mmCIF file of C-alpha atoms in Angstrom:
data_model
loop_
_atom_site.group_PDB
_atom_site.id
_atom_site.type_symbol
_atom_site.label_atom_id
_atom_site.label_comp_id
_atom_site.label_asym_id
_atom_site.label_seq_id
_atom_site.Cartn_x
_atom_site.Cartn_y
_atom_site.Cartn_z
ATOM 1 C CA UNK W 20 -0.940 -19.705 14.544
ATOM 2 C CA UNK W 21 -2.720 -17.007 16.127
ATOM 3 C CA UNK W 22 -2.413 -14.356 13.321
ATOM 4 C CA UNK W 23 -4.854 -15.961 11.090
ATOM 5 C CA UNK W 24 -6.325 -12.837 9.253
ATOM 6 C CA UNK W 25 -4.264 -9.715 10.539
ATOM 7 C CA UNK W 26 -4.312 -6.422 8.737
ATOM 8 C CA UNK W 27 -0.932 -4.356 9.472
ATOM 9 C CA UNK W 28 -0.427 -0.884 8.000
ATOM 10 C CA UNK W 29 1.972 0.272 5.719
ATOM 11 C CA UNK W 30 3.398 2.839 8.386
ATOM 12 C CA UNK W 31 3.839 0.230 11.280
ATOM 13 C CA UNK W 32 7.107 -0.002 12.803
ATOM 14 C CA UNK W 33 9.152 -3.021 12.668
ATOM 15 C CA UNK W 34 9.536 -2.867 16.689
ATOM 16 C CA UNK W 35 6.185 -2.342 17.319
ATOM 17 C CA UNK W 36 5.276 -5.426 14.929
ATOM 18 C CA UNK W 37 7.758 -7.573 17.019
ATOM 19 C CA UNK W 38 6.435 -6.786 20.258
ATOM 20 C CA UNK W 39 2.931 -7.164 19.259
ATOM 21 C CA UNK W 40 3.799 -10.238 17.846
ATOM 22 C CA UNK W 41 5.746 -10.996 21.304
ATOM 23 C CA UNK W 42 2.909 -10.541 23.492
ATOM 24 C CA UNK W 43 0.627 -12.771 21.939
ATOM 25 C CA UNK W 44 3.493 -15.603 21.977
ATOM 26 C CA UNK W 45 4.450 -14.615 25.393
ATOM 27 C CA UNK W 46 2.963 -18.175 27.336
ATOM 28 C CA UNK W 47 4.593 -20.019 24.428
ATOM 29 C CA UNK W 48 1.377 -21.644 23.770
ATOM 30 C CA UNK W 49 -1.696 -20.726 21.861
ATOM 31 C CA UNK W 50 -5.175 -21.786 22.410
ATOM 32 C CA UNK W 51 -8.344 -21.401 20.226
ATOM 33 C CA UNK W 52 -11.829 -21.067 21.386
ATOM 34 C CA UNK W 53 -15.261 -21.056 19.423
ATOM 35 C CA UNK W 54 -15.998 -17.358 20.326
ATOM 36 C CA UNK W 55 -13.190 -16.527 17.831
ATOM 37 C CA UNK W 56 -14.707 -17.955 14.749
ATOM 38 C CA UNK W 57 -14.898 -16.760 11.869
ATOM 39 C CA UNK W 58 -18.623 -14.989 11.021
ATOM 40 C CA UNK W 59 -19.188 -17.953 9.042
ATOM 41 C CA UNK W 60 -18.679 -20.092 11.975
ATOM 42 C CA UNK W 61 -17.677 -23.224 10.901
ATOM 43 C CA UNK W 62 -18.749 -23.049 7.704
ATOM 44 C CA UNK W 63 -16.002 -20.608 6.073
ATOM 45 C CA UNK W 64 -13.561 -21.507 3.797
ATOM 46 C CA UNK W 65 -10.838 -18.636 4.582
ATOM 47 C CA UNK W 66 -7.382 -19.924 4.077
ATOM 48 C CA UNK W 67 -5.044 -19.271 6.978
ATOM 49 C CA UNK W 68 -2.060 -16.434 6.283
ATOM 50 C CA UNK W 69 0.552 -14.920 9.013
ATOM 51 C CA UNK W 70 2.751 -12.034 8.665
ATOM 52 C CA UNK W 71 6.726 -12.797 8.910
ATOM 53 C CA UNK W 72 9.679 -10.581 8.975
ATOM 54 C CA UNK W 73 12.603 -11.719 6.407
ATOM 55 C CA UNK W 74 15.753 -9.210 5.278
ATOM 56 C CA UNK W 75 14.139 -6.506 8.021
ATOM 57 C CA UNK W 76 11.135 -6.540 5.936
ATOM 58 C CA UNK W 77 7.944 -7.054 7.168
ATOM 59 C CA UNK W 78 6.053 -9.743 4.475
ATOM 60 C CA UNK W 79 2.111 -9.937 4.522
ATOM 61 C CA UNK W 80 -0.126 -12.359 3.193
ATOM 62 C CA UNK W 81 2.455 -15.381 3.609
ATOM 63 C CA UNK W 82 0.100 -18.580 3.338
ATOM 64 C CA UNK W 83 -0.004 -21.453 5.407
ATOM 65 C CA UNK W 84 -0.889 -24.412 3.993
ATOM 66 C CA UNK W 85 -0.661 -28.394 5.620
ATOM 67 C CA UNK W 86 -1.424 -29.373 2.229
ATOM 68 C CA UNK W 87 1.795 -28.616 0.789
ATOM 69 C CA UNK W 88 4.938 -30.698 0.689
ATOM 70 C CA UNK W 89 7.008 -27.812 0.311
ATOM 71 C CA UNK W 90 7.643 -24.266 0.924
ATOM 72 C CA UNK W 91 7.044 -21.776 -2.034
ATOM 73 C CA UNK W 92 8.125 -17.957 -2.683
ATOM 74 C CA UNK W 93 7.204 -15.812 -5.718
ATOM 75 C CA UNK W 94 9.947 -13.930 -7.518
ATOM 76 C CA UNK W 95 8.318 -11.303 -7.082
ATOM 77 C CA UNK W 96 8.698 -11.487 -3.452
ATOM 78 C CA UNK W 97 12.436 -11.970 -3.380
ATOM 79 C CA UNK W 98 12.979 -8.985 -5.974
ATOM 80 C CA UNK W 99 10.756 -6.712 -2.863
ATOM 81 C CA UNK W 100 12.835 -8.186 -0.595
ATOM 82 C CA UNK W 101 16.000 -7.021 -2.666
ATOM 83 C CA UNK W 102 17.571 -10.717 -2.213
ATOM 84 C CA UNK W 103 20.680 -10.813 -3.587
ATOM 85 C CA UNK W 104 19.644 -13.851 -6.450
ATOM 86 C CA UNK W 105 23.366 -14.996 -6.491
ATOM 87 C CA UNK W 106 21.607 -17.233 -3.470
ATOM 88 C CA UNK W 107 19.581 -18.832 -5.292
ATOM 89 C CA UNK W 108 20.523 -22.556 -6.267
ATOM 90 C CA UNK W 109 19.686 -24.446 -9.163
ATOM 91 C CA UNK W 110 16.813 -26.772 -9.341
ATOM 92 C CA UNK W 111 15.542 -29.250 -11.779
ATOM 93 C CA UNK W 112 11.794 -29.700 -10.478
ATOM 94 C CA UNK W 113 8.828 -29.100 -11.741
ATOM 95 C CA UNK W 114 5.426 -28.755 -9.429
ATOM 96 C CA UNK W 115 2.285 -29.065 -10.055
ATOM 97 C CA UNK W 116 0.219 -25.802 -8.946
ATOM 98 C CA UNK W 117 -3.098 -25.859 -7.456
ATOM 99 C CA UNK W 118 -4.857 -25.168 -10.834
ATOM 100 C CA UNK W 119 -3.048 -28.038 -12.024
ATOM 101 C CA UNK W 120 -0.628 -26.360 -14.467
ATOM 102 C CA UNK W 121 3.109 -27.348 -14.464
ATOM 103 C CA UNK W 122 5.399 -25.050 -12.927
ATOM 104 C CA UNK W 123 9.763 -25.144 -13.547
ATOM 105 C CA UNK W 124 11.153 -24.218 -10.143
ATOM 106 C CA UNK W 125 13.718 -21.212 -10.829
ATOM 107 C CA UNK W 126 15.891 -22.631 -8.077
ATOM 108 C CA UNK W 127 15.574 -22.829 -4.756
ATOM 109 C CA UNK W 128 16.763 -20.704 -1.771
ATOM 110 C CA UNK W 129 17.254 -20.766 1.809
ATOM 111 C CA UNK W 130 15.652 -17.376 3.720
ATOM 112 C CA UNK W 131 15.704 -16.470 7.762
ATOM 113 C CA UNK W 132 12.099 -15.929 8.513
ATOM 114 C CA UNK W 133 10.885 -14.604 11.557
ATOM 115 C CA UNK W 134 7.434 -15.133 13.375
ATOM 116 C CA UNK W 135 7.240 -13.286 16.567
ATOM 117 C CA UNK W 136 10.033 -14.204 18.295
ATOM 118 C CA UNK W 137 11.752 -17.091 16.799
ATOM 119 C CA UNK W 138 13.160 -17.609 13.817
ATOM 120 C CA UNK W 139 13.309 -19.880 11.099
ATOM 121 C CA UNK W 140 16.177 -21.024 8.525
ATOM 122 C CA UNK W 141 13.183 -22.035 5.254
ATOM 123 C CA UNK W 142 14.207 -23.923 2.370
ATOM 124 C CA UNK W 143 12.086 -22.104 -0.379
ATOM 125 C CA UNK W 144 11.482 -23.190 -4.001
ATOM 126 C CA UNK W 145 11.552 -20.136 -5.879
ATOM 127 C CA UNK W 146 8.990 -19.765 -9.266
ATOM 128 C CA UNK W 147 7.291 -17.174 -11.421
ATOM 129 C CA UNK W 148 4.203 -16.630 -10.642
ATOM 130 C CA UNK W 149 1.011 -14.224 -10.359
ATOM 131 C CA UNK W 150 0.064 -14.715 -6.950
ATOM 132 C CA UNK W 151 -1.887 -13.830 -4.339
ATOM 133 C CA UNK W 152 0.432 -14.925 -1.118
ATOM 134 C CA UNK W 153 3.860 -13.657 -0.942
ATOM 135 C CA UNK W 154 4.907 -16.501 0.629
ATOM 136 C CA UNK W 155 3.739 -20.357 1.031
ATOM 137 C CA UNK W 156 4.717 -22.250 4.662
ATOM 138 C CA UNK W 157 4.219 -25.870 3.842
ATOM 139 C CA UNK W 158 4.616 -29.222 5.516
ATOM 140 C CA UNK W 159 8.206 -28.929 5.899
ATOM 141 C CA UNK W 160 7.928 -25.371 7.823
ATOM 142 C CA UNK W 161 5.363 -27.006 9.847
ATOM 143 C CA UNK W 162 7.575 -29.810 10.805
ATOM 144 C CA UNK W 163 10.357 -28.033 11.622
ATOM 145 C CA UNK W 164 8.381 -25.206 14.150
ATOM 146 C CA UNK W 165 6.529 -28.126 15.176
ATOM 147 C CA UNK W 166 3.372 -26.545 15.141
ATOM 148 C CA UNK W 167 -0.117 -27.632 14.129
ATOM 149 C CA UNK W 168 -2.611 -25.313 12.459
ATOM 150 C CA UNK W 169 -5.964 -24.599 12.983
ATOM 151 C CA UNK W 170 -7.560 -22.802 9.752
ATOM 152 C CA UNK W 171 -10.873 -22.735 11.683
ATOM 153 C CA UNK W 172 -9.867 -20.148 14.234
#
């Protein structure tokens, strides 16, 4: 993903977003190279997060994270995203958060998220939670877009 650490403002426009988003996509391939490091060089520790465009709404700070065997999204996000929660199914699991605390899964729901120009049907578990990301893109996102992540660049 190329949007590793991208700062949008409040006031852009959703076509604007899509075509800047389009133009880096535009060979259908991305490439890294060392002169786009990180400060830190290969030292840093920054986690990788995209932007993404569910329900017309343009979500920031959605994590990506290989690490994860599923896909995660905050109430809170859903209620900014005025989701209708009728959507949301049932679920009886319980996860275990990074801090190592037990979380119950509120349910789980199934969200159209779009990354430039394609989109994505995501199975989400949703939970309450204080959290930094809006959004968690796990192992099974990564599967499905077939993509591989590179949290150095």
């Amino acid at each position: 993903m190329v949007l590793k650490e991208t700062h949008v403002p409040i006031s852009i426009t959703d076509s604007f977003f899509e075509g800047m988003v389009s133009l880096v996509l535009a060979t259908n391939q991305v490439s890294f190279s060392n002169d786009k490091l990180h400060l830190e060089g290969r030292d840093h520790t920054l986690a990788m997060h995209i932007v993404v465009k569910c329900e017309d709404i343009i979500v920031a700070r959605v994590l990506i994270d290989n690490g994860l065997a599923l896909n995660v999204c905050p109430m809170a996000t859903l209620e900014c995203l005025k989701v209708d929660m009728s959507l949301i199914k049932p679920s009886t699991m319980i996860i275990i958060a990074f801090d190592s605390t037990r979380r119950e899964v509120q349910g789980e729901i199934e969200l159209m998220i779009e990354i430039g120009p394609t989109s994505f049907m995501v199975n989400l578990q949703v939970i309450k939670v204080d959290f930094p990301y809006n959004m968690l893109l796990g192992r099974p996102w990564l599967h499905t877009a077939g993509v591989v992540t590179s949290t150095l660049h």
